[in-house]
N, CA, C and O atoms as a Tinker XYZ file with bonds, in Angstrom:
   200  protein
     1  N   -125.776000  304.447000   95.272000    73     2
     2  CA  -126.727000  305.077000   96.184000    64     1     3
     3  C   -127.656000  304.006000   96.736000    63     2     4     5
     4  O   -128.024000  303.070000   96.026000    81     3
     5  N   -128.032000  304.143000   97.997000    73     3     6
     6  CA  -128.908000  303.145000   98.607000    64     5     7
     7  C   -130.361000  303.382000   98.201000    63     6     8     9
     8  O   -130.658000  304.270000   97.402000    81     7
     9  N   -131.260000  302.571000   98.765000    73     7    10
    10  CA  -132.670000  302.639000   98.371000    64     9    11
    11  C   -133.341000  303.941000   98.818000    63    10    12    13
    12  O   -134.346000  304.348000   98.235000    81    11
    13  N   -132.799000  304.587000   99.833000    73    11    14
    14  CA  -133.392000  305.845000  100.302000    64    13    15
    15  C   -133.056000  306.972000   99.340000    63    14    16    17
    16  O   -132.005000  306.974000   98.698000    81    15
    17  N   -133.960000  307.919000   99.255000    73    15    18
    18  CA  -133.725000  309.082000   98.403000    64    17    19
    19  C   -132.732000  310.008000   99.086000    63    18    20    21
    20  O   -132.642000  310.051000  100.313000    81    19
    21  N   -131.988000  310.747000   98.273000    73    19    22
    22  CA  -131.057000  311.735000   98.835000    64    21    23
    23  C   -131.840000  312.897000   99.425000    63    22    24    25
    24  O   -132.713000  313.469000   98.772000    81    23
    25  N   -131.521000  313.235000  100.652000    73    23    26
    26  CA  -132.147000  314.377000  101.308000    64    25    27
    27  C   -131.169000  315.532000  101.453000    63    26    28    29
    28  O   -131.401000  316.451000  102.239000    81    27
    29  N   -130.081000  315.489000  100.700000    73    27    30
    30  CA  -129.114000  316.578000  100.695000    64    29    31
    31  C   -128.706000  316.863000   99.263000    63    30    32    33
    32  O   -128.560000  315.948000   98.452000    81    31
    33  N   -128.525000  318.118000   98.963000    73    31    34
    34  CA  -128.019000  318.507000   97.655000    64    33    35
    35  C   -126.515000  318.242000   97.657000    63    34    36    37
    36  O   -125.815000  318.752000   98.532000    81    35
    37  N   -125.991000  317.459000   96.704000    73    35    38
    38  CA  -124.558000  317.165000   96.711000    64    37    39
    39  C   -123.676000  318.405000   96.557000    63    38    40    41
    40  O   -122.498000  318.372000   96.914000    81    39
    41  N   -124.230000  319.488000   96.034000    73    39    42
    42  CA  -123.459000  320.725000   95.881000    64    41    43
    43  C   -123.379000  321.522000   97.180000    63    42    44    45
    44  O   -122.586000  322.459000   97.278000    81    43
    45  N   -124.183000  321.166000   98.174000    73    43    46
    46  CA  -124.157000  321.861000   99.460000    64    45    47
    47  C   -125.475000  321.722000  100.184000    63    46    48    49
    48  O   -126.538000  321.803000   99.569000    81    47
    49  N   -125.414000  321.512000  101.493000    73    47    50
    50  CA  -126.633000  321.291000  102.277000    64    49    51
    51  C   -127.515000  322.540000  102.318000    63    50    52    53
    52  O   -128.720000  322.433000  102.544000    81    51
    53  N   -126.936000  323.715000  102.105000    73    51    54
    54  CA  -127.697000  324.966000  102.144000    64    53    55
    55  C   -128.481000  325.212000  100.859000    63    54    56    57
    56  O   -129.292000  326.137000  100.806000    81    55
    57  N   -128.259000  324.409000   99.829000    73    55    58
    58  CA  -128.942000  324.590000   98.545000    64    57    59
    59  C   -130.231000  323.773000   98.492000    63    58    60    61
    60  O   -130.327000  322.738000   99.152000    81    59
    61  N   -131.227000  324.220000   97.717000    73    59    62
    62  CA  -132.477000  323.460000   97.617000    64    61    63
    63  C   -132.257000  322.110000   96.941000    63    62    64    65
    64  O   -131.303000  321.923000   96.185000    81    63
    65  N   -133.145000  321.191000   97.226000    73    63    66
    66  CA  -133.086000  319.860000   96.631000    64    65    67
    67  C   -133.639000  319.889000   95.217000    63    66    68    69
    68  O   -134.394000  320.791000   94.855000    81    67
    69  N   -133.264000  318.903000   94.423000    73    67    70
    70  CA  -133.818000  318.779000   93.079000    64    69    71
    71  C   -135.295000  318.429000   93.181000    63    70    72    73
    72  O   -135.676000  317.645000   94.050000    81    71
    73  N   -136.134000  318.987000   92.320000    73    71    74
    74  CA  -137.567000  318.676000   92.372000    64    73    75
    75  C   -137.825000  317.216000   92.008000    63    74    76    77
    76  O   -137.132000  316.643000   91.167000    81    75
    77  N   -138.824000  316.625000   92.645000    73    75    78
    78  CA  -139.235000  315.257000   92.346000    64    77    79
    79  C   -140.612000  315.281000   91.703000    63    78    80    81
    80  O   -141.414000  316.162000   92.011000    81    79
    81  N   -140.905000  314.335000   90.816000    73    79    82
    82  CA  -142.222000  314.293000   90.169000    64    81    83
    83  C   -143.336000  314.126000   91.199000    63    82    84    85
    84  O   -143.241000  313.284000   92.092000    81    83
    85  N   -144.383000  314.924000   91.074000    73    83    86
    86  CA  -145.527000  314.825000   91.968000    64    85    87
    87  C   -145.385000  315.570000   93.279000    63    86    88    89
    88  O   -146.347000  315.650000   94.042000    81    87
    89  N   -144.225000  316.113000   93.562000    73    87    90
    90  CA  -144.014000  316.848000   94.805000    64    89    91
    91  C   -144.293000  318.324000   94.566000    63    90    92    93
    92  O   -144.002000  318.854000   93.493000    81    91
    93  N   -144.860000  318.986000   95.572000    73    91    94
    94  CA  -145.138000  320.413000   95.457000    64    93    95
    95  C   -144.031000  321.259000   96.072000    63    94    96    97
    96  O   -143.976000  322.470000   95.858000    81    95
    97  N   -143.150000  320.622000   96.835000    73    95    98
    98  CA  -142.098000  321.340000   97.534000    64    97    99
    99  C   -140.743000  320.736000   97.182000    63    98   100   101
   100  O   -140.647000  319.560000   96.831000    81    99
   101  N   -139.706000  321.549000   97.280000    73    99   102
   102  CA  -138.344000  321.044000   97.093000    64   101   103
   103  C   -137.675000  320.798000   98.440000    63   102   104   105
   104  O   -136.463000  320.597000   98.506000    81   103
   105  N   -138.465000  320.814000   99.518000    73   103   106
   106  CA  -137.919000  320.654000  100.858000    64   105   107
   107  C   -137.870000  319.213000  101.327000    63   106   108   109
   108  O   -138.400000  318.310000  100.680000    81   107
   109  N   -137.223000  319.019000  102.463000    73   107   110
   110  CA  -137.054000  317.685000  103.032000    64   109   111
   111  C   -138.323000  317.144000  103.676000    63   110   112   113
   112  O   -138.577000  315.941000  103.612000    81   111
   113  N   -139.126000  318.008000  104.296000    73   111   114
   114  CA  -140.292000  317.538000  105.039000    64   113   115
   115  C   -141.239000  316.739000  104.154000    63   114   116   117
   116  O   -141.675000  315.659000  104.550000    81   115
   117  N   -141.564000  317.232000  102.985000    73   115   118
   118  CA  -142.471000  316.503000  102.093000    64   117   119
   119  C   -141.883000  315.149000  101.707000    63   118   120   121
   120  O   -142.615000  314.162000  101.629000    81   119
   121  N   -140.594000  315.085000  101.467000    73   119   122
   122  CA  -139.958000  313.813000  101.101000    64   121   123
   123  C   -140.061000  312.802000  102.231000    63   122   124   125
   124  O   -140.372000  311.633000  102.002000    81   123
   125  N   -139.801000  313.253000  103.445000    73   123   126
   126  CA  -139.873000  312.360000  104.602000    64   125   127
   127  C   -141.295000  311.850000  104.791000    63   126   128   129
   128  O   -141.499000  310.652000  104.988000    81   127
   129  N   -142.275000  312.737000  104.734000    73   127   130
   130  CA  -143.664000  312.336000  104.943000    64   129   131
   131  C   -144.161000  311.415000  103.836000    63   130   132   133
   132  O   -144.883000  310.460000  104.123000    81   131
   133  N   -143.805000  311.665000  102.602000    73   131   134
   134  CA  -144.242000  310.803000  101.491000    64   133   135
   135  C   -143.635000  309.410000  101.580000    63   134   136   137
   136  O   -144.218000  308.453000  101.072000    81   135
   137  N   -142.472000  309.279000  102.218000    73   135   138
   138  CA  -141.873000  307.956000  102.416000    64   137   139
   139  C   -142.527000  307.217000  103.575000    63   138   140   141
   140  O   -142.241000  306.041000  103.799000    81   139
   141  N   -143.401000  307.894000  104.313000    73   139   142
   142  CA  -144.067000  307.269000  105.448000    64   141   143
   143  C   -143.240000  307.291000  106.716000    63   142   144   145
   144  O   -143.544000  306.569000  107.666000    81   143
   145  N   -142.206000  308.101000  106.747000    73   143   146
   146  CA  -141.362000  308.194000  107.926000    64   145   147
   147  C   -141.939000  309.199000  108.917000    63   146   148   149
   148  O   -142.752000  310.050000  108.555000    81   147
   149  N   -141.514000  309.088000  110.158000    73   147   150
   150  CA  -141.943000  309.980000  111.223000    64   149   151
   151  C   -141.138000  311.271000  111.141000    63   150   152   153
   152  O   -139.925000  311.238000  110.932000    81   151
   153  N   -141.803000  312.397000  111.303000    73   151   154
   154  CA  -141.120000  313.689000  111.246000    64   153   155
   155  C   -141.581000  314.565000  112.404000    63   154   156   157
   156  O   -142.755000  314.561000  112.772000    81   155
   157  N   -140.655000  315.304000  112.965000    73   155   158
   158  CA  -140.952000  316.259000  114.031000    64   157   159
   159  C   -140.540000  317.637000  113.537000    63   158   160   161
   160  O   -139.443000  317.812000  113.005000    81   159
   161  N   -141.418000  318.607000  113.714000    73   159   162
   162  CA  -141.076000  319.987000  113.373000    64   161   163
   163  C   -141.189000  320.830000  114.634000    63   162   164   165
   164  O   -141.897000  320.466000  115.573000    81   163
   165  N   -140.503000  321.935000  114.650000    73   163   166
   166  CA  -140.556000  322.820000  115.807000    64   165   167
   167  C   -140.391000  324.262000  115.341000    63   166   168   169
   168  O   -139.863000  324.534000  114.263000    81   167
   169  N   -140.854000  325.165000  116.177000    73   167   170
   170  CA  -140.699000  326.589000  115.914000    64   169   171
   171  C   -139.820000  327.164000  117.006000    63   170   172   173
   172  O   -140.094000  326.967000  118.190000    81   171
   173  N   -138.770000  327.870000  116.628000    73   171   174
   174  CA  -137.847000  328.406000  117.621000    64   173   175
   175  C   -138.366000  329.685000  118.258000    63   174   176   177
   176  O   -138.085000  329.949000  119.427000    81   175
   177  N   -139.103000  330.466000  117.525000    73   175   178
   178  CA  -139.655000  331.710000  118.049000    64   177   179
   179  C   -141.175000  331.611000  118.065000    63   178   180   181
   180  O   -141.765000  331.078000  117.125000    81   179
   181  N   -141.818000  332.116000  119.116000    73   179   182
   182  CA  -143.282000  332.083000  119.124000    64   181   183
   183  C   -143.841000  333.004000  118.044000    63   182   184   185
   184  O   -143.183000  333.968000  117.654000    81   183
   185  N   -145.041000  332.719000  117.561000    73   183   186
   186  CA  -145.641000  333.608000  116.565000    64   185   187
   187  C   -145.878000  334.995000  117.152000    63   186   188   189
   188  O   -145.984000  335.139000  118.370000    81   187
   189  N   -145.961000  336.001000  116.316000    73   187   190
   190  CA  -146.159000  337.380000  116.764000    64   189   191
   191  C   -147.459000  337.552000  117.539000    63   190   192   193
   192  O   -147.567000  338.451000  118.374000    81   191
   193  N   -148.443000  336.705000  117.273000    73   191   194
   194  CA  -149.741000  336.843000  117.934000    64   193   195
   195  C   -149.758000  336.212000  119.328000    63   194   196   197
   196  O   -150.771000  336.306000  120.021000    81   195
   197  N   -148.668000  335.571000  119.758000    73   195   198
   198  CA  -148.649000  334.894000  121.065000    64   197   199
   199  C   -148.494000  335.884000  122.203000    63   198   200
   200  O   -148.459000  335.486000  123.368000    81   199
């Protein structure tokens, strides 16, 4: 494995990631941000209040 952390569950991309020490989420976004990488998020549907 390379120096980057795995951002995919080897059992399937639809499955949650293994928890990491000190992380509050099992998602990819927290991992990307903690590594100092740039991340873009988007919402496909507007909120109900829009």
